């Protein structure tokens, strides 16, 4: 390390170390700095180095190390208090609280010592004139830790009653502690109300709202506030992820996953922090962590995943079952140490209760990729043979009931009956129906089995059903791609069934089945012929034959009612092939309604989905939304995961298109969840997450959006989703990270997006992204890299003929030049170039609107040029040189005033802002009379302007009122200052 030879260098090194990530490396550096401080021979240097060491230990996993430096500090205070300045005196008393809490978390420190320390803290605070608020808070922590509820309640009341002073914890920490006690006592709603200002960002500190988010998760779940719990997890985990000292809060997020059906995400969280399994510098947080590890592993074992490999302590591989036993043993051993110290069983009781918690929600979708681990298949046991098989008649009766009423699980019921009847003597009819339904379950592979069913029906004396089975077999040939063969195969059964029906040898149900199979085959041929006229006409005639046969004669027969509904929908298909989309939509709607009326809503889903697609194509957003909602409602529990995901995603896009980002986000979340359940996380799931992230961003939910977009990004590919989706995701993620203050990461995503967009024919997105990357790089403290990005953007803006973009990139580079080797000279040159570009474009503006925008940019550029000039004056510059620069800046401001004045009332606030800035410069140049003139000019500009008035320059009504008041107040203040001068 660089040798530290003076106090200033020591302070600079400590400040630099404070900004490093929490952890052993930062702690080791603090120890080195203490050694360096001791060599300086300055007592205050040692005091400050000890305080720095205390701070980094407290905010790390090595909290147990802070007692030694504190004891040394306290001894130095007792021996020579005059060595402490005001700040270090305050700090010494402040960290009493840290040490008090830290003692509780170390089971080797006797309870008597902690009580003695509490008395010492009270005594010293009283001597220093501090309130007892912090003391009572510390006492409450001691009582709550050992399970002395009566004392804890007394201390809690005294804590709140005592005055807040300089030694009280910050508002955020106090509210967290108070809310924690309310939740501990089962008062969840009261806890959440106490935490509300912290969760909403009204009060913050180094560890808040981090811990408040973590603590709020279970109360929110218990109260059924699931959306808030989901958001709290996504936002809160993002805060604690990189902070080594927050193992306890991290554990609460793992616990949340274990209790909401997100076990896979819980495993991911464990894998991110392997050191948390073994770090022993803070036993209390290790107890918390191992308790929830046991909880999560028990949950996995209960799901049949006890032999699954899981992340665990380094040095060996772990199964869930093994880690559960290990974690439980570690947790209970730690709890026993605390209880032995405390003389109660409270800590062990809490740990056992925590490890025994049951899920509060079967599955709470989070939006991030996390597929629930499926249990291994259970080996099928040998069938139990029961003499006479008494259940078979009941199984057959149930199967027939389900198939006669077209219930979704009829095929499964027939399979169960077939399994029960494996060695039983059955009549041909029973065997025919079993074969028929098995063939249905095989889809395109069921042709031969349909023939077997037909033979059995014939043997049973039902020639009509035999023909229906052969017709079904012909249809599955069409499904397999042999449409011509299917047409040939269905012709015979079709002719025979009509003759048989005419002779009274079969019923309408069987006849309708054959006629419908033929209509399906011909409709498929019409599709393959891309709607060729003759094939379409033949198919339509076949469909209408179904309607002529059945419509109006269905009675209570659900199967016949279904034929009518399907026929209507098939006519819709054929109308669509003919290009008559409006007619197609009408017929799909009619068919879907007929299915619903028949008590078969799940059959309506396919056609409602098609109706939604047609309505979207026709520009009918309302109709699209209505059809999608109906499909979801009618599908209900019978919808398979892929279809459910598709419907939710389509509905999200429709709702987002009309501006309802909140509702759109709900459906995108559902789409992501069901895509994961369908095993399509990397395809449909990634797209749903991308959309969800965009909808969350539109609501200003930056942290949640960032988590979701980061989860989607690895799965998004140009080949599957298109490079536009990849760029948009990177762009949105950059926006989120910028809002969260993560500027370096924002720049990386914006640059990656810009690199993809660089290859696009249209370069506006490329220019915008390069410009945004420049902003992020500048905010990240990387001026050279920022200048490079802005220069790239400027070249693109120039090539695109976008002068406002070019001007803004030049201005940004001018400001950056003050921080780089270019310095003031390059900054001046860039601002001058911006003005020249603006003036040239203004003269060539194609219309008045464009000219107006360019004039406004010119006025703003003159104003920024003036600001840049005043800030370019180096500290310690000679007064004459400063005056020269200020005079130049004043001339720029005057030019800005004139330019804005040319725009009239629309640029009033911009003009008066430049006028006021010029007035302050006049004061700096010892010209108070000129300053007063400018102030009066501003006041007169607002004569007749009510505070409620607005204009184009002001934006919204609220902004207009605020601008008028602010300008008047500043002008009046300037008058007073200039008059005093």
Short mmCIF file of C-alpha atoms in Angstrom, two decimals, residues 247-493:
data_model
loop_
_atom_site.label_atom_id
_atom_site.label_comp_id
_atom_site.label_asym_id
_atom_site.label_seq_id
_atom_site.Cartn_x
_atom_site.Cartn_y
_atom_site.Cartn_z
CA UNK A 247 -27.19 -12.32 6.29
CA UNK A 248 -30.25 -12.06 8.55
CA UNK A 249 -32.24 -10.08 5.97
CA UNK A 250 -30.99 -12.39 3.22
CA UNK A 251 -32.32 -15.33 5.23
CA UNK A 252 -35.78 -13.74 5.34
CA UNK A 253 -35.82 -13.66 1.54
CA UNK A 254 -34.88 -17.35 1.40
CA UNK A 255 -37.65 -18.04 3.90
CA UNK A 256 -40.11 -16.12 1.73
CA UNK A 257 -39.21 -18.37 -1.21
CA UNK A 258 -39.69 -21.51 0.90
CA UNK A 259 -43.15 -20.39 2.01
CA UNK A 260 -44.47 -19.29 -1.39
CA UNK A 261 -43.75 -22.24 -3.66
CA UNK A 262 -40.54 -20.65 -4.98
CA UNK A 263 -38.18 -23.32 -3.73
CA UNK A 264 -36.06 -23.18 -6.89
CA UNK A 265 -35.40 -19.48 -6.38
CA UNK A 266 -34.54 -20.19 -2.77
CA UNK A 267 -31.84 -22.58 -3.98
CA UNK A 268 -30.52 -19.93 -6.33
CA UNK A 269 -30.23 -17.51 -3.42
CA UNK A 270 -28.30 -20.06 -1.35
CA UNK A 271 -25.93 -20.66 -4.26
CA UNK A 272 -25.15 -16.94 -4.48
CA UNK A 273 -23.82 -16.80 -0.88
CA UNK A 274 -21.80 -19.95 -0.06
CA UNK A 275 -19.88 -18.14 2.71
CA UNK A 276 -23.10 -17.59 4.64
CA UNK A 277 -23.12 -21.28 5.58
CA UNK A 278 -19.87 -21.00 7.54
CA UNK A 279 -19.12 -17.34 8.45
CA UNK A 280 -19.08 -17.38 12.25
CA UNK A 281 -18.34 -13.75 13.12
CA UNK A 282 -22.01 -13.09 13.84
CA UNK A 283 -23.68 -16.12 15.46
CA UNK A 284 -27.20 -14.63 15.56
CA UNK A 285 -27.43 -14.13 11.78
CA UNK A 286 -25.89 -17.57 11.25
CA UNK A 287 -28.63 -19.04 13.44
CA UNK A 288 -31.24 -17.20 11.34
CA UNK A 289 -29.68 -18.40 8.10
CA UNK A 290 -29.31 -22.05 9.08
CA UNK A 291 -32.88 -22.10 10.38
CA UNK A 292 -34.30 -21.08 7.01
CA UNK A 293 -31.92 -23.43 5.19
CA UNK A 294 -33.45 -26.26 7.23
CA UNK A 295 -36.94 -24.94 6.42
CA UNK A 296 -36.21 -24.85 2.68
CA UNK A 297 -34.59 -28.29 2.65
CA UNK A 298 -37.51 -29.80 4.56
CA UNK A 299 -39.84 -28.26 2.01
CA UNK A 300 -37.89 -29.86 -0.86
CA UNK A 301 -37.83 -33.20 0.93
CA UNK A 302 -41.59 -32.97 1.42
CA UNK A 303 -41.97 -32.48 -2.34
CA UNK A 304 -40.15 -35.76 -2.94
CA UNK A 305 -36.81 -34.06 -3.73
CA UNK A 306 -34.83 -35.18 -0.72
CA UNK A 307 -32.10 -36.73 -2.90
CA UNK A 308 -31.68 -33.66 -5.09
CA UNK A 309 -28.23 -32.02 -4.97
CA UNK A 310 -28.36 -28.56 -3.40
CA UNK A 311 -25.90 -25.75 -2.57
CA UNK A 312 -24.35 -26.15 0.86
CA UNK A 313 -21.17 -25.66 2.89
CA UNK A 314 -18.04 -26.05 0.76
CA UNK A 315 -16.00 -29.23 0.83
CA UNK A 316 -18.59 -31.82 -0.16
CA UNK A 317 -21.79 -32.40 -2.10
CA UNK A 318 -25.13 -32.18 -0.33
CA UNK A 319 -28.57 -33.59 -0.91
CA UNK A 320 -31.60 -31.70 0.38
CA UNK A 321 -32.20 -34.38 3.00
CA UNK A 322 -28.59 -34.26 4.23
CA UNK A 323 -28.46 -30.47 4.33
CA UNK A 324 -31.76 -30.33 6.22
CA UNK A 325 -30.31 -32.47 9.00
CA UNK A 326 -27.03 -30.54 9.04
CA UNK A 327 -28.68 -27.11 9.07
CA UNK A 328 -31.14 -28.11 11.79
CA UNK A 329 -28.31 -29.43 13.94
CA UNK A 330 -26.25 -26.26 13.48
CA UNK A 331 -29.23 -24.00 14.19
CA UNK A 332 -30.29 -25.81 17.32
CA UNK A 333 -26.71 -25.97 18.62
CA UNK A 334 -26.37 -22.21 18.19
CA UNK A 335 -29.78 -21.62 19.78
CA UNK A 336 -28.77 -23.79 22.75
CA UNK A 337 -25.67 -21.66 23.29
CA UNK A 338 -27.79 -18.51 23.41
CA UNK A 339 -30.30 -20.14 25.78
CA UNK A 340 -27.55 -21.37 28.07
CA UNK A 341 -26.26 -17.81 28.24
CA UNK A 342 -29.75 -16.35 28.75
CA UNK A 343 -31.15 -18.92 31.15
CA UNK A 344 -34.31 -19.39 29.03
CA UNK A 345 -35.50 -21.60 26.17
CA UNK A 346 -36.74 -18.65 24.11
CA UNK A 347 -34.18 -18.69 21.29
CA UNK A 348 -34.52 -22.44 20.74
CA UNK A 349 -38.31 -22.20 20.75
CA UNK A 350 -38.21 -19.48 18.10
CA UNK A 351 -35.76 -21.44 15.94
CA UNK A 352 -37.89 -24.60 16.10
CA UNK A 353 -41.04 -22.65 15.28
CA UNK A 354 -39.32 -21.06 12.31
CA UNK A 355 -38.07 -24.36 10.95
CA UNK A 356 -41.56 -25.83 11.28
CA UNK A 357 -43.38 -23.14 9.32
CA UNK A 358 -45.73 -24.30 6.59
CA UNK A 359 -46.22 -22.63 3.19
CA UNK A 360 -48.46 -19.57 3.32
CA UNK A 361 -49.16 -19.64 -0.44
CA UNK A 362 -49.12 -22.69 -2.69
CA UNK A 363 -47.36 -20.73 -5.43
CA UNK A 364 -46.77 -17.00 -5.68
CA UNK A 365 -45.47 -16.14 -9.17
CA UNK A 366 -42.62 -13.62 -8.96
CA UNK A 367 -42.05 -12.82 -12.62
CA UNK A 368 -38.41 -13.87 -12.52
CA UNK A 369 -37.44 -17.21 -14.01
CA UNK A 370 -37.80 -19.91 -11.38
CA UNK A 371 -39.44 -23.20 -12.29
CA UNK A 372 -40.80 -25.16 -9.37
CA UNK A 373 -38.80 -28.38 -9.08
CA UNK A 374 -40.92 -31.35 -10.04
CA UNK A 375 -40.79 -34.43 -7.81
CA UNK A 376 -39.33 -37.57 -9.36
CA UNK A 377 -41.84 -39.95 -10.93
CA UNK A 378 -43.29 -42.39 -8.48
CA UNK A 379 -42.72 -45.99 -9.61
CA UNK A 380 -46.05 -47.59 -10.34
CA UNK A 381 -46.86 -50.33 -7.90
CA UNK A 382 -48.00 -53.71 -9.08
CA UNK A 383 -51.78 -53.67 -9.53
CA UNK A 384 -53.72 -55.07 -6.64
CA UNK A 385 -55.83 -57.99 -7.77
CA UNK A 386 -59.26 -58.01 -6.27
CA UNK A 387 -61.36 -61.12 -6.87
CA UNK A 388 -64.37 -60.22 -8.97
CA UNK A 389 -63.09 -56.62 -9.41
CA UNK A 390 -66.04 -54.97 -7.68
CA UNK A 391 -64.99 -51.46 -8.77
CA UNK A 392 -65.16 -52.15 -12.51
CA UNK A 393 -68.90 -51.52 -13.02
CA UNK A 394 -68.58 -48.21 -11.17
CA UNK A 395 -65.57 -47.24 -13.28
CA UNK A 396 -67.41 -48.09 -16.49
CA UNK A 397 -70.47 -46.15 -15.40
CA UNK A 398 -68.37 -43.08 -14.57
CA UNK A 399 -66.44 -43.29 -17.84
CA UNK A 400 -69.68 -43.46 -19.85
CA UNK A 401 -71.14 -40.53 -17.91
CA UNK A 402 -68.09 -38.40 -18.63
CA UNK A 403 -67.88 -39.31 -22.32
CA UNK A 404 -71.63 -38.87 -22.89
CA UNK A 405 -71.40 -35.35 -21.42
CA UNK A 406 -68.05 -34.56 -23.12
CA UNK A 407 -66.20 -33.90 -19.86
CA UNK A 408 -62.49 -33.09 -20.36
CA UNK A 409 -61.22 -36.12 -18.41
CA UNK A 410 -63.38 -38.77 -20.09
CA UNK A 411 -60.42 -40.40 -21.87
CA UNK A 412 -58.57 -40.76 -18.55
CA UNK A 413 -61.65 -42.34 -16.98
CA UNK A 414 -61.78 -44.95 -19.76
CA UNK A 415 -58.07 -45.62 -19.27
CA UNK A 416 -58.68 -46.25 -15.56
CA UNK A 417 -61.52 -48.63 -16.41
CA UNK A 418 -59.31 -50.44 -18.94
CA UNK A 419 -56.56 -50.87 -16.36
CA UNK A 420 -59.02 -52.27 -13.82
CA UNK A 421 -60.41 -54.66 -16.46
CA UNK A 422 -57.04 -55.96 -17.63
CA UNK A 423 -57.82 -59.66 -17.01
CA UNK A 424 -61.59 -59.43 -16.68
CA UNK A 425 -64.12 -60.98 -19.00
CA UNK A 426 -65.79 -58.10 -20.87
CA UNK A 427 -68.49 -57.98 -23.47
CA UNK A 428 -67.55 -56.60 -26.92
CA UNK A 429 -69.30 -53.27 -26.25
CA UNK A 430 -67.13 -52.52 -23.21
CA UNK A 431 -63.97 -53.49 -25.08
CA UNK A 432 -65.04 -51.39 -28.08
CA UNK A 433 -65.49 -48.25 -26.01
CA UNK A 434 -62.17 -48.79 -24.26
CA UNK A 435 -60.34 -49.20 -27.56
CA UNK A 436 -62.19 -46.20 -29.04
CA UNK A 437 -61.15 -43.88 -26.23
CA UNK A 438 -57.61 -45.19 -26.13
CA UNK A 439 -57.40 -44.38 -29.85
CA UNK A 440 -58.63 -40.85 -29.11
CA UNK A 441 -55.81 -40.39 -26.60
CA UNK A 442 -53.22 -41.37 -29.26
CA UNK A 443 -54.19 -38.67 -31.75
CA UNK A 444 -52.55 -39.20 -35.14
CA UNK A 445 -51.20 -42.59 -33.98
CA UNK A 446 -54.65 -44.03 -33.27
CA UNK A 447 -55.74 -45.17 -36.76
CA UNK A 448 -55.29 -48.91 -36.27
CA UNK A 449 -56.91 -48.84 -32.85
CA UNK A 450 -59.98 -47.10 -34.29
CA UNK A 451 -60.30 -50.00 -36.72
CA UNK A 452 -60.10 -52.42 -33.79
CA UNK A 453 -62.85 -50.45 -32.01
CA UNK A 454 -65.00 -50.56 -35.16
CA UNK A 455 -64.73 -54.33 -35.35
CA UNK A 456 -65.72 -54.63 -31.69
CA UNK A 457 -68.70 -52.30 -32.15
CA UNK A 458 -69.83 -54.43 -35.10
CA UNK A 459 -69.39 -57.56 -32.97
CA UNK A 460 -71.53 -55.88 -30.28
CA UNK A 461 -74.27 -55.27 -32.82
CA UNK A 462 -73.85 -51.48 -33.24
CA UNK A 463 -73.06 -50.91 -36.95
CA UNK A 464 -73.61 -47.14 -36.65
CA UNK A 465 -70.95 -46.74 -33.95
CA UNK A 466 -68.64 -49.01 -35.97
CA UNK A 467 -68.92 -46.63 -38.92
CA UNK A 468 -68.37 -43.63 -36.60
CA UNK A 469 -65.16 -45.23 -35.27
CA UNK A 470 -63.91 -45.84 -38.85
CA UNK A 471 -64.69 -42.20 -39.71
CA UNK A 472 -62.71 -41.07 -36.65
CA UNK A 473 -59.84 -43.23 -37.85
CA UNK A 474 -60.02 -41.55 -41.24
CA UNK A 475 -59.81 -38.13 -39.59
CA UNK A 476 -56.66 -38.99 -37.66
CA UNK A 477 -55.10 -40.00 -41.01
CA UNK A 478 -55.73 -36.43 -42.08
CA UNK A 479 -54.12 -35.18 -38.87
CA UNK A 480 -51.06 -37.29 -39.75
CA UNK A 481 -50.84 -35.51 -43.11
CA UNK A 482 -52.51 -38.03 -45.41
CA UNK A 483 -55.49 -35.86 -46.35
CA UNK A 484 -56.24 -37.55 -49.68
CA UNK A 485 -56.15 -40.95 -48.00
CA UNK A 486 -58.49 -39.66 -45.31
CA UNK A 487 -60.97 -38.41 -47.92
CA UNK A 488 -60.97 -41.83 -49.55
CA UNK A 489 -61.25 -43.62 -46.19
CA UNK A 490 -64.26 -41.60 -45.01
CA UNK A 491 -66.27 -41.91 -48.22
CA UNK A 492 -67.41 -45.48 -47.55
CA UNK A 493 -68.53 -44.93 -43.93
#
